[in-house]
Amino acid sequence: MTERLQLRQARRLVIKIGSALLTNDGRGLDVAALGLWVDQIAELIEDGVEVVVVSSGSVAEGMSRLGWTVRPEQLHELQAAAAVGQMGLVQTWEAQFKRHDIHTAQILLTHDDLSDRKRYLNGRGTLRALLNLGVVPIVNENDTVVTDEIRFGDNDTLGALVANLIEADGLIILTDQLGLFDKDPRKHSDACLVTERRAGDRELDAMAGGGAGVLGRGGMQTKLRAARLAARSGAFTVIVGGRIEGVIGRLRQGDVIGTLLLPEQGRIAARKQWLASHLQTRGRLTLDDGAVKVLCLGGRSLLPVGVKGVSGQFRRGEMVSCFDQSGREIARGLVNYDADEARAIAGRSSDRITEILGYMSGEEMIHRDNLVIV
Ligand SMILES: Nc1ncnc2c1ncn2[C@@H]1O[C@H](COP(=O)(O)OP(=O)(O)O)[C@@H](O)[C@H]1O
Ligand SMILES: N[C@@H](CCC(=O)OP(=O)(O)O)C(=O)O
């Protein structure tokens, strides 16, 4: 199946591991299983793949540490369990990755963090920096501060949002079933595994039951929704059994295991479409001829040195238009600096940004990933 080649070619992946799997169905963290996934992730990293782990399990691990056998109803009790359990979770990830001389970093996110443009950019910057440093970010929802309204509600959605955030090639969801079946396999012994579909395929809705296990919250419905969300930035999703021996390595080899849910369009096309259609422009940059030439060749970022003029009042992260000196629009993109800062660094070399502004939020005025030629 040629689509499985995408797994071999992926350079950046988000791997989400669900509560039921990680906590051995509630018996506390399954350190042995976690160690095996870490060995496989270390191999991916060795192979040049950047990996972000989205790890559930804090509530379940907290319950187990506190000796609770029934998931509490009260939000504060859940949050307390999560706070206790998160300690064990990150300690275990760090200890397991240490065997491979790989550092980990704890990232706790709320929905608000990703809907606020500035925090979104900062989160993305931090994740990128960690990946550049060869560190594996271990992401979970920030259960301590979330309330019902702002909860992701499940880590499947969080996994997809992180995949959007870092423009991952794919999202791998490890769960307690072999993949998505045409009906809930816990209830129907004749259920058949779905191997490959378009994420947007409406037939899938009827197949994915909402009910999750006792520990998890999502069920297959949230996994399907996550796949659709990931597809918006052109990422594929695989829903697959985390207990399959060598699961991550086998996916990487292109083995047909689990359910592959494909985006309607490729990553770059999806991103560019989003950039071109979703945002209003807030300002204008006038570029010198050199910058125009470089941008038109494609695949390059816009550096401050190529900017001759800045107009409008825009904030970092907002969309601006780029014009050549005859007034022709060349490109649009999400700018890395507020308007006043952009004015101060226009025409200057990137290595002077810190000296001029006192800080740097990227050597580019607009990063190539956030730039679309019009
Ligand atoms: N069509 C389906 N295919 C597979 N599993 C399904 C389906 N419909 C519902 N489920 C249920 O979803 C559960 C997995 O979801 P969940 O418990 O949230 O896992 P996780 O903790 O890995 O996120 C399965 O154990 C299964 O009972
Ligand atoms: N932040 C919570 C997430 C729980 C959760 O929804 O898990 P999952 O069912 O695996 O998506 C935890 O760590 O327990």
GROMACS .gro file of C-alpha atoms and ligand atoms in nm:
model
  415
    1MET     CA    1   0.000   0.000   0.000
    2THR     CA    2   0.183   0.310  -0.125
    3GLU     CA    3   0.022   0.544   0.129
    4ARG     CA    4   0.211   0.359   0.404
    5LEU     CA    5   0.529   0.504   0.251
    6GLN     CA    6   0.436   0.827   0.426
    7LEU     CA    7   0.533   0.663   0.752
    8ARG     CA    8   0.877   0.580   0.620
    9GLN     CA    9   0.929   0.932   0.494
   10ALA     CA   10   0.798   1.117   0.800
   11ARG     CA   11   1.050   1.357   0.959
   12ARG     CA   12   0.835   1.485   1.245
   13LEU     CA   13   0.584   1.279   1.440
   14VAL     CA   14   0.355   1.319   1.738
   15ILE     CA   15   0.304   0.996   1.930
   16LYS     CA   16   0.004   0.992   2.166
   17ILE     CA   17  -0.023   0.717   2.424
   18GLY     CA   18  -0.355   0.665   2.602
   19SER     CA   19  -0.426   0.613   2.972
   20ALA     CA   20  -0.551   0.256   2.950
   21LEU     CA   21  -0.235   0.148   2.774
   22LEU     CA   22   0.017   0.343   2.981
   23THR     CA   23  -0.125   0.246   3.315
   24ASN     CA   24  -0.180  -0.119   3.247
   25ASP     CA   25  -0.555  -0.075   3.276
   26GLY     CA   26  -0.521   0.126   3.597
   27ARG     CA   27  -0.264  -0.086   3.779
   28GLY     CA   28  -0.015   0.203   3.788
   29LEU     CA   29   0.238   0.295   3.523
   30ASP     CA   30   0.342   0.009   3.300
   31VAL     CA   31   0.714   0.088   3.315
   32ALA     CA   32   0.813  -0.215   3.109
   33ALA     CA   33   0.580  -0.121   2.822
   34LEU     CA   34   0.685   0.242   2.844
   35GLY     CA   35   1.048   0.133   2.822
   36LEU     CA   36   0.976  -0.061   2.502
   37TRP     CA   37   0.810   0.240   2.338
   38VAL     CA   38   1.104   0.454   2.444
   39ASP     CA   39   1.346   0.208   2.278
   40GLN     CA   40   1.147   0.235   1.957
   41ILE     CA   41   1.121   0.614   1.974
   42ALA     CA   42   1.497   0.633   2.034
   43GLU     CA   43   1.543   0.437   1.710
   44LEU     CA   44   1.325   0.687   1.526
   45ILE     CA   45   1.532   0.973   1.665
   46GLU     CA   46   1.849   0.792   1.561
   47ASP     CA   47   1.694   0.777   1.215
   48GLY     CA   48   1.657   1.159   1.212
   49VAL     CA   49   1.289   1.179   1.305
   50GLU     CA   50   1.175   1.450   1.548
   51VAL     CA   51   0.928   1.313   1.802
   52VAL     CA   52   0.688   1.477   2.045
   53VAL     CA   53   0.518   1.242   2.291
   54VAL     CA   54   0.168   1.322   2.415
   55SER     CA   55   0.135   1.114   2.726
   56SER     CA   56  -0.186   1.051   2.918
   57GLY     CA   57  -0.182   0.865   3.243
   58SER     CA   58  -0.147   1.133   3.510
   59VAL     CA   59  -0.495   1.083   3.654
   60ALA     CA   60  -0.467   0.706   3.642
   61GLU     CA   61  -0.116   0.706   3.794
   62GLY     CA   62  -0.227   0.954   4.061
   63MET     CA   63  -0.525   0.735   4.149
   64SER     CA   64  -0.298   0.438   4.181
   65ARG     CA   65  -0.046   0.630   4.400
   66LEU     CA   66  -0.327   0.757   4.622
   67GLY     CA   67  -0.481   0.412   4.646
   68TRP     CA   68  -0.807   0.518   4.478
   69THR     CA   69  -0.985   0.248   4.281
   70VAL     CA   70  -1.277   0.456   4.153
   71ARG     CA   71  -1.223   0.756   3.926
   72PRO     CA   72  -1.346   1.057   4.128
   73GLU     CA   73  -1.636   1.267   4.001
   74GLN     CA   74  -1.517   1.592   4.158
   75LEU     CA   75  -1.302   1.805   3.929
   76HIS     CA   76  -1.069   1.906   4.214
   77GLU     CA   77  -1.008   1.546   4.310
   78LEU     CA   78  -0.932   1.460   3.949
   79GLN     CA   79  -0.695   1.754   3.934
   80ALA     CA   80  -0.528   1.646   4.257
   81ALA     CA   81  -0.482   1.294   4.122
   82ALA     CA   82  -0.338   1.437   3.801
   83ALA     CA   83  -0.090   1.652   3.995
   84VAL     CA   84   0.030   1.350   4.195
   85GLY     CA   85   0.043   1.124   3.892
   86GLN     CA   86   0.218   1.370   3.661
   87MET     CA   87   0.527   1.344   3.884
   88GLY     CA   88   0.552   0.972   3.828
   89LEU     CA   89   0.475   1.007   3.461
   90VAL     CA   90   0.753   1.250   3.377
   91GLN     CA   91   1.001   1.079   3.608
   92THR     CA   92   0.941   0.753   3.425
   93TRP     CA   93   0.972   0.905   3.077
   94GLU     CA   94   1.292   1.087   3.176
   95ALA     CA   95   1.446   0.775   3.334
   96GLN     CA   96   1.362   0.558   3.033
   97PHE     CA   97   1.497   0.805   2.778
   98LYS     CA   98   1.809   0.854   2.990
   99ARG     CA   99   1.909   0.496   2.902
  100HIS     CA  100   1.950   0.630   2.547
  101ASP     CA  101   2.117   0.956   2.658
  102ILE     CA  102   1.812   1.150   2.543
  103HIS     CA  103   1.670   1.436   2.751
  104THR     CA  104   1.298   1.494   2.795
  105ALA     CA  105   1.103   1.811   2.874
  106GLN     CA  106   0.768   1.848   3.043
  107ILE     CA  107   0.511   2.055   2.852
  108LEU     CA  108   0.169   2.112   3.009
  109LEU     CA  109  -0.083   2.285   2.784
  110THR     CA  110  -0.438   2.414   2.801
  111HIS     CA  111  -0.673   2.489   2.516
  112ASP     CA  112  -0.631   2.861   2.588
  113ASP     CA  113  -0.260   2.832   2.520
  114LEU     CA  114  -0.328   2.722   2.166
  115SER     CA  115  -0.613   2.958   2.084
  116ASP     CA  116  -0.422   3.269   2.186
  117ARG     CA  117  -0.207   3.361   1.887
  118LYS     CA  118   0.090   3.489   2.087
  119ARG     CA  119   0.099   3.195   2.325
  120TYR     CA  120   0.052   2.963   2.026
  121LEU     CA  121   0.363   3.110   1.865
  122ASN     CA  122   0.559   3.094   2.189
  123GLY     CA  123   0.456   2.733   2.245
  124ARG     CA  124   0.558   2.650   1.893
  125GLY     CA  125   0.890   2.828   1.934
  126THR     CA  126   0.967   2.636   2.252
  127LEU     CA  127   0.873   2.300   2.101
  128ARG     CA  128   1.085   2.373   1.795
  129ALA     CA  129   1.379   2.475   2.011
  130LEU     CA  130   1.350   2.152   2.212
  131LEU     CA  131   1.334   1.942   1.897
  132ASN     CA  132   1.639   2.122   1.757
  133LEU     CA  133   1.821   2.037   2.079
  134GLY     CA  134   1.733   1.669   2.035
  135VAL     CA  135   1.508   1.676   2.343
  136VAL     CA  136   1.181   1.480   2.348
  137PRO     CA  137   0.892   1.697   2.472
  138ILE     CA  138   0.646   1.501   2.688
  139VAL     CA  139   0.312   1.681   2.656
  140ASN     CA  140   0.001   1.646   2.869
  141GLU     CA  141  -0.294   1.866   2.942
  142ASN     CA  142  -0.233   2.108   3.230
  143ASP     CA  143  -0.495   1.940   3.447
  144THR     CA  144  -0.431   2.164   3.750
  145VAL     CA  145  -0.565   2.480   3.594
  146VAL     CA  146  -0.820   2.360   3.341
  147THR     CA  147  -1.190   2.387   3.408
  148ASP     CA  148  -1.465   2.201   3.230
  149GLU     CA  149  -1.506   2.464   2.962
  150ILE     CA  150  -1.141   2.476   2.859
  151ARG     CA  151  -1.046   2.110   2.885
  152PHE     CA  152  -0.932   1.941   2.570
  153GLY     CA  153  -1.139   1.667   2.724
  154ASP     CA  154  -0.909   1.402   2.594
  155ASN     CA  155  -0.552   1.377   2.488
  156ASP     CA  156  -0.643   1.269   2.135
  157THR     CA  157  -0.748   1.626   2.059
  158LEU     CA  158  -0.438   1.757   2.235
  159GLY     CA  159  -0.224   1.527   2.015
  160ALA     CA  160  -0.385   1.666   1.701
  161LEU     CA  161  -0.343   2.026   1.814
  162VAL     CA  162   0.023   1.960   1.887
  163ALA     CA  163   0.058   1.801   1.541
  164ASN     CA  164  -0.090   2.122   1.394
  165LEU     CA  165   0.133   2.333   1.615
  166ILE     CA  166   0.462   2.179   1.508
  167GLU     CA  167   0.344   2.093   1.155
  168ALA     CA  168   0.408   1.726   1.208
  169ASP     CA  169   0.390   1.485   0.917
  170GLY     CA  170   0.180   1.249   1.122
  171LEU     CA  171   0.007   1.166   1.448
  172ILE     CA  172   0.038   0.814   1.585
  173ILE     CA  173  -0.225   0.725   1.846
  174LEU     CA  174  -0.131   0.417   2.047
  175THR     CA  175  -0.433   0.262   2.212
  176ASP     CA  176  -0.565  -0.059   2.365
  177GLN     CA  177  -0.732  -0.185   2.044
  178LEU     CA  178  -0.556  -0.288   1.721
  179GLY     CA  179  -0.703   0.019   1.550
  180LEU     CA  180  -1.039   0.152   1.445
  181PHE     CA  181  -1.290  -0.126   1.382
  182ASP     CA  182  -1.614  -0.101   1.186
  183LYS     CA  183  -1.788  -0.136   1.525
  184ASP     CA  184  -1.673  -0.145   1.888
  185PRO     CA  185  -1.469  -0.469   1.923
  186ARG     CA  186  -1.537  -0.478   2.297
  187LYS     CA  187  -1.902  -0.529   2.220
  188HIS     CA  188  -1.895  -0.710   1.882
  189SER     CA  189  -1.674  -1.013   1.828
  190ASP     CA  190  -1.724  -0.991   1.449
  191ALA     CA  191  -1.587  -0.636   1.423
  192CYS     CA  192  -1.340  -0.583   1.134
  193LEU     CA  193  -1.032  -0.361   1.139
  194VAL     CA  194  -1.038  -0.060   0.906
  195THR     CA  195  -0.693  -0.037   0.749
  196GLU     CA  196  -0.705   0.285   0.550
  197ARG     CA  197  -0.949   0.568   0.482
  198ARG     CA  198  -0.961   0.940   0.418
  199ALA     CA  199  -0.996   1.110   0.758
  200GLY     CA  200  -1.296   1.305   0.628
  201ASP     CA  201  -1.486   0.989   0.527
  202ARG     CA  202  -1.831   1.029   0.684
  203GLU     CA  203  -1.888   0.651   0.694
  204LEU     CA  204  -1.639   0.639   0.981
  205ASP     CA  205  -1.870   0.833   1.215
  206ALA     CA  206  -2.108   0.544   1.254
  207MET     CA  207  -1.821   0.304   1.327
  208ALA     CA  208  -1.650   0.499   1.605
  209GLY     CA  209  -1.827   0.446   1.936
  210GLY     CA  210  -1.807   0.726   2.190
  211GLY     CA  211  -1.754   0.515   2.498
  212ALA     CA  212  -1.403   0.495   2.632
  213GLY     CA  213  -1.250   0.260   2.884
  214VAL     CA  214  -1.280   0.338   3.255
  215LEU     CA  215  -0.957   0.535   3.258
  216GLY     CA  216  -0.952   0.710   2.927
  217ARG     CA  217  -1.202   0.974   2.827
  218GLY     CA  218  -1.202   0.977   2.452
  219GLY     CA  219  -1.301   0.649   2.290
  220MET     CA  220  -1.274   0.619   1.911
  221GLN     CA  221  -1.490   0.924   1.841
  222THR     CA  222  -1.226   1.159   1.977
  223LYS     CA  223  -0.956   0.970   1.785
  224LEU     CA  224  -1.149   1.020   1.465
  225ARG     CA  225  -1.203   1.386   1.544
  226ALA     CA  226  -0.832   1.417   1.621
  227ALA     CA  227  -0.748   1.263   1.282
  228ARG     CA  228  -0.970   1.522   1.112
  229LEU     CA  229  -0.805   1.802   1.304
  230ALA     CA  230  -0.457   1.673   1.221
  231ALA     CA  231  -0.561   1.645   0.854
  232ARG     CA  232  -0.627   2.019   0.849
  233SER     CA  233  -0.255   2.077   0.853
  234GLY     CA  234  -0.199   1.789   0.613
  235ALA     CA  235  -0.090   1.533   0.875
  236PHE     CA  236  -0.190   1.167   0.856
  237THR     CA  237  -0.307   0.979   1.165
  238VAL     CA  238  -0.250   0.616   1.256
  239ILE     CA  239  -0.464   0.458   1.529
  240VAL     CA  240  -0.287   0.142   1.634
  241GLY     CA  241  -0.251  -0.112   1.913
  242GLY     CA  242   0.024  -0.003   2.148
  243ARG     CA  243   0.079  -0.361   2.266
  244ILE     CA  244   0.171  -0.490   1.919
  245GLU     CA  245   0.534  -0.599   1.944
  246GLY     CA  246   0.767  -0.341   1.789
  247VAL     CA  247   0.466  -0.134   1.687
  248ILE     CA  248   0.646   0.193   1.611
  249GLY     CA  249   0.928   0.025   1.420
  250ARG     CA  250   0.678  -0.180   1.219
  251LEU     CA  251   0.479   0.132   1.127
  252ARG     CA  252   0.802   0.296   1.020
  253GLN     CA  253   0.877   0.001   0.792
  254GLY     CA  254   0.540   0.048   0.625
  255ASP     CA  255   0.376  -0.264   0.772
  256VAL     CA  256  -0.001  -0.259   0.733
  257ILE     CA  257  -0.104  -0.252   1.098
  258GLY     CA  258  -0.361  -0.024   1.264
  259THR     CA  259  -0.580   0.226   1.084
  260LEU     CA  260  -0.425   0.490   0.860
  261LEU     CA  261  -0.640   0.802   0.822
  262LEU     CA  262  -0.523   1.025   0.541
  263PRO     CA  263  -0.561   1.399   0.493
  264GLU     CA  264  -0.744   1.523   0.185
  265GLN     CA  265  -0.442   1.725   0.082
  266GLY     CA  266  -0.070   1.736   0.154
  267ARG     CA  267   0.090   1.923   0.442
  268ILE     CA  268   0.223   2.220   0.255
  269ALA     CA  269  -0.089   2.263   0.041
  270ALA     CA  270  -0.309   2.250   0.353
  271ARG     CA  271  -0.097   2.501   0.540
  272LYS     CA  272  -0.079   2.738   0.246
  273GLN     CA  273  -0.452   2.717   0.192
  274TRP     CA  274  -0.507   2.798   0.557
  275LEU     CA  275  -0.267   3.092   0.538
  276ALA     CA  276  -0.415   3.223   0.217
  277SER     CA  277  -0.778   3.196   0.319
  278HIS     CA  278  -0.814   3.232   0.694
  279LEU     CA  279  -0.661   3.554   0.805
  280GLN     CA  280  -0.694   3.920   0.728
  281THR     CA  281  -0.377   4.115   0.666
  282ARG     CA  282  -0.287   4.373   0.930
  283GLY     CA  283   0.010   4.548   0.773
  284ARG     CA  284   0.245   4.580   0.477
  285LEU     CA  285   0.611   4.514   0.427
  286THR     CA  286   0.794   4.654   0.124
  287LEU     CA  287   1.079   4.432   0.013
  288ASP     CA  288   1.397   4.510  -0.174
  289ASP     CA  289   1.464   4.339  -0.508
  290GLY     CA  290   1.693   4.077  -0.356
  291ALA     CA  291   1.429   3.964  -0.108
  292VAL     CA  292   1.160   3.952  -0.381
  293LYS     CA  293   1.385   3.733  -0.593
  294VAL     CA  294   1.465   3.496  -0.308
  295LEU     CA  295   1.098   3.460  -0.201
  296CYS     CA  296   0.982   3.397  -0.556
  297LEU     CA  297   1.228   3.109  -0.586
  298GLY     CA  298   1.027   2.948  -0.305
  299GLY     CA  299   1.116   2.765   0.013
  300ARG     CA  300   1.294   3.060   0.177
  301SER     CA  301   1.221   3.277   0.478
  302LEU     CA  302   1.201   3.655   0.471
  303LEU     CA  303   1.485   3.810   0.672
  304PRO     CA  304   1.468   4.163   0.818
  305VAL     CA  305   1.758   4.269   0.597
  306GLY     CA  306   1.536   4.247   0.286
  307VAL     CA  307   1.261   4.470   0.428
  308LYS     CA  308   1.271   4.835   0.318
  309GLY     CA  309   0.945   4.964   0.463
  310VAL     CA  310   0.684   4.872   0.724
  311SER     CA  311   0.333   5.015   0.749
  312GLY     CA  312   0.030   4.939   0.965
  313GLN     CA  313  -0.005   4.841   1.329
  314PHE     CA  314   0.026   4.465   1.362
  315ARG     CA  315   0.119   4.228   1.642
  316ARG     CA  316   0.359   3.938   1.632
  317GLY     CA  317   0.181   3.638   1.482
  318GLU     CA  318  -0.053   3.842   1.264
  319MET     CA  319  -0.073   3.827   0.887
  320VAL     CA  320   0.105   4.089   0.678
  321SER     CA  321   0.134   4.139   0.302
  322CYS     CA  322   0.469   4.173   0.129
  323PHE     CA  323   0.503   4.403  -0.170
  324ASP     CA  324   0.780   4.472  -0.420
  325GLN     CA  325   0.888   4.830  -0.480
  326SER     CA  326   0.644   4.875  -0.767
  327GLY     CA  327   0.352   4.795  -0.531
  328ARG     CA  328   0.287   4.439  -0.652
  329GLU     CA  329   0.187   4.192  -0.380
  330ILE     CA  330   0.439   3.908  -0.365
  331ALA     CA  331   0.359   3.710  -0.054
  332ARG     CA  332   0.168   3.695   0.273
  333GLY     CA  333   0.277   3.554   0.600
  334LEU     CA  334   0.267   3.551   0.978
  335VAL     CA  335   0.517   3.803   1.105
  336ASN     CA  336   0.755   3.728   1.393
  337TYR     CA  337   0.764   4.083   1.534
  338ASP     CA  338   0.522   4.362   1.634
  339ALA     CA  339   0.504   4.656   1.387
  340ASP     CA  340   0.731   4.887   1.588
  341GLU     CA  341   0.988   4.614   1.632
  342ALA     CA  342   0.968   4.530   1.261
  343ARG     CA  343   1.037   4.897   1.181
  344ALA     CA  344   1.338   4.895   1.412
  345ILE     CA  345   1.498   4.588   1.256
  346ALA     CA  346   1.398   4.648   0.890
  347GLY     CA  347   1.704   4.658   0.668
  348ARG     CA  348   1.925   4.519   0.945
  349SER     CA  349   2.112   4.193   0.959
  350SER     CA  350   1.952   3.924   1.179
  351ASP     CA  351   2.255   3.904   1.406
  352ARG     CA  352   2.176   4.258   1.522
  353ILE     CA  353   1.817   4.183   1.633
  354THR     CA  354   1.906   4.116   1.998
  355GLU     CA  355   2.120   4.430   2.017
  356ILE     CA  356   1.839   4.645   1.871
  357LEU     CA  357   1.535   4.493   2.048
  358GLY     CA  358   1.693   4.339   2.354
  359TYR     CA  359   1.561   3.995   2.258
  360MET     CA  360   1.507   3.780   1.951
  361SER     CA  361   1.201   3.577   1.855
  362GLY     CA  362   1.348   3.428   1.540
  363GLU     CA  363   1.610   3.544   1.293
  364GLU     CA  364   1.341   3.574   1.026
  365MET     CA  365   1.086   3.851   0.981
  366ILE     CA  366   0.858   3.575   0.844
  367HIS     CA  367   0.953   3.210   0.866
  368ARG     CA  368   0.917   3.011   0.541
  369ASP     CA  369   0.661   2.777   0.702
  370ASN     CA  370   0.440   3.080   0.765
  371LEU     CA  371   0.483   3.235   0.422
  372VAL     CA  372   0.273   3.190   0.111
  373ILE     CA  373   0.361   3.333  -0.230
  374VAL     CA  374   0.057   3.493  -0.391
  375LIG     N1  375  -1.508   0.122   1.624
  375LIG     C1  376  -1.426   0.105   1.728
  375LIG     N2  377  -1.303   0.049   1.710
  375LIG     C2  378  -1.217   0.032   1.814
  375LIG     N3  379  -1.246   0.069   1.941
  375LIG     C3  380  -1.366   0.127   1.967
  375LIG     C4  381  -1.460   0.149   1.861
  375LIG     N4  382  -1.569   0.211   1.914
  375LIG     C5  383  -1.542   0.228   2.046
  375LIG     N5  384  -1.422   0.178   2.081
  375LIG     C6  385  -1.366   0.181   2.217
  375LIG     O1  386  -1.264   0.282   2.231
  375LIG     C7  387  -1.174   0.238   2.333
  375LIG     C8  388  -1.043   0.315   2.322
  375LIG     O2  389  -1.063   0.446   2.366
  375LIG     P1  390  -1.003   0.502   2.503
  375LIG     O3  391  -1.044   0.414   2.615
  375LIG     O4  392  -1.034   0.646   2.508
  375LIG     O5  393  -0.849   0.476   2.481
  375LIG     P2  394  -0.718   0.562   2.512
  375LIG     O6  395  -0.702   0.561   2.661
  375LIG     O7  396  -0.612   0.483   2.441
  375LIG     O8  397  -0.738   0.700   2.456
  375LIG     C9  398  -1.161   0.092   2.304
  375LIG     O9  399  -1.118   0.018   2.415
  375LIG    C10  400  -1.299   0.050   2.254
  375LIG    O10  401  -1.379  -0.010   2.351
  376LIG     N1  402  -0.452   1.460   3.121
  376LIG     C1  403  -0.522   1.338   3.146
  376LIG     C2  404  -0.572   1.287   3.012
  376LIG     C3  405  -0.659   1.170   3.026
  376LIG     C4  406  -0.719   1.125   2.893
  376LIG     O1  407  -0.811   1.183   2.841
  376LIG     O2  408  -0.661   1.020   2.841
  376LIG     P1  409  -0.692   0.946   2.702
  376LIG     O3  410  -0.818   0.875   2.716
  376LIG     O4  411  -0.578   0.860   2.690
  376LIG     O5  412  -0.698   1.046   2.588
  376LIG     C5  413  -0.428   1.236   3.214
  376LIG     O6  414  -0.306   1.243   3.196
  376LIG     O7  415  -0.477   1.152   3.287
   0.00000   0.00000   0.00000
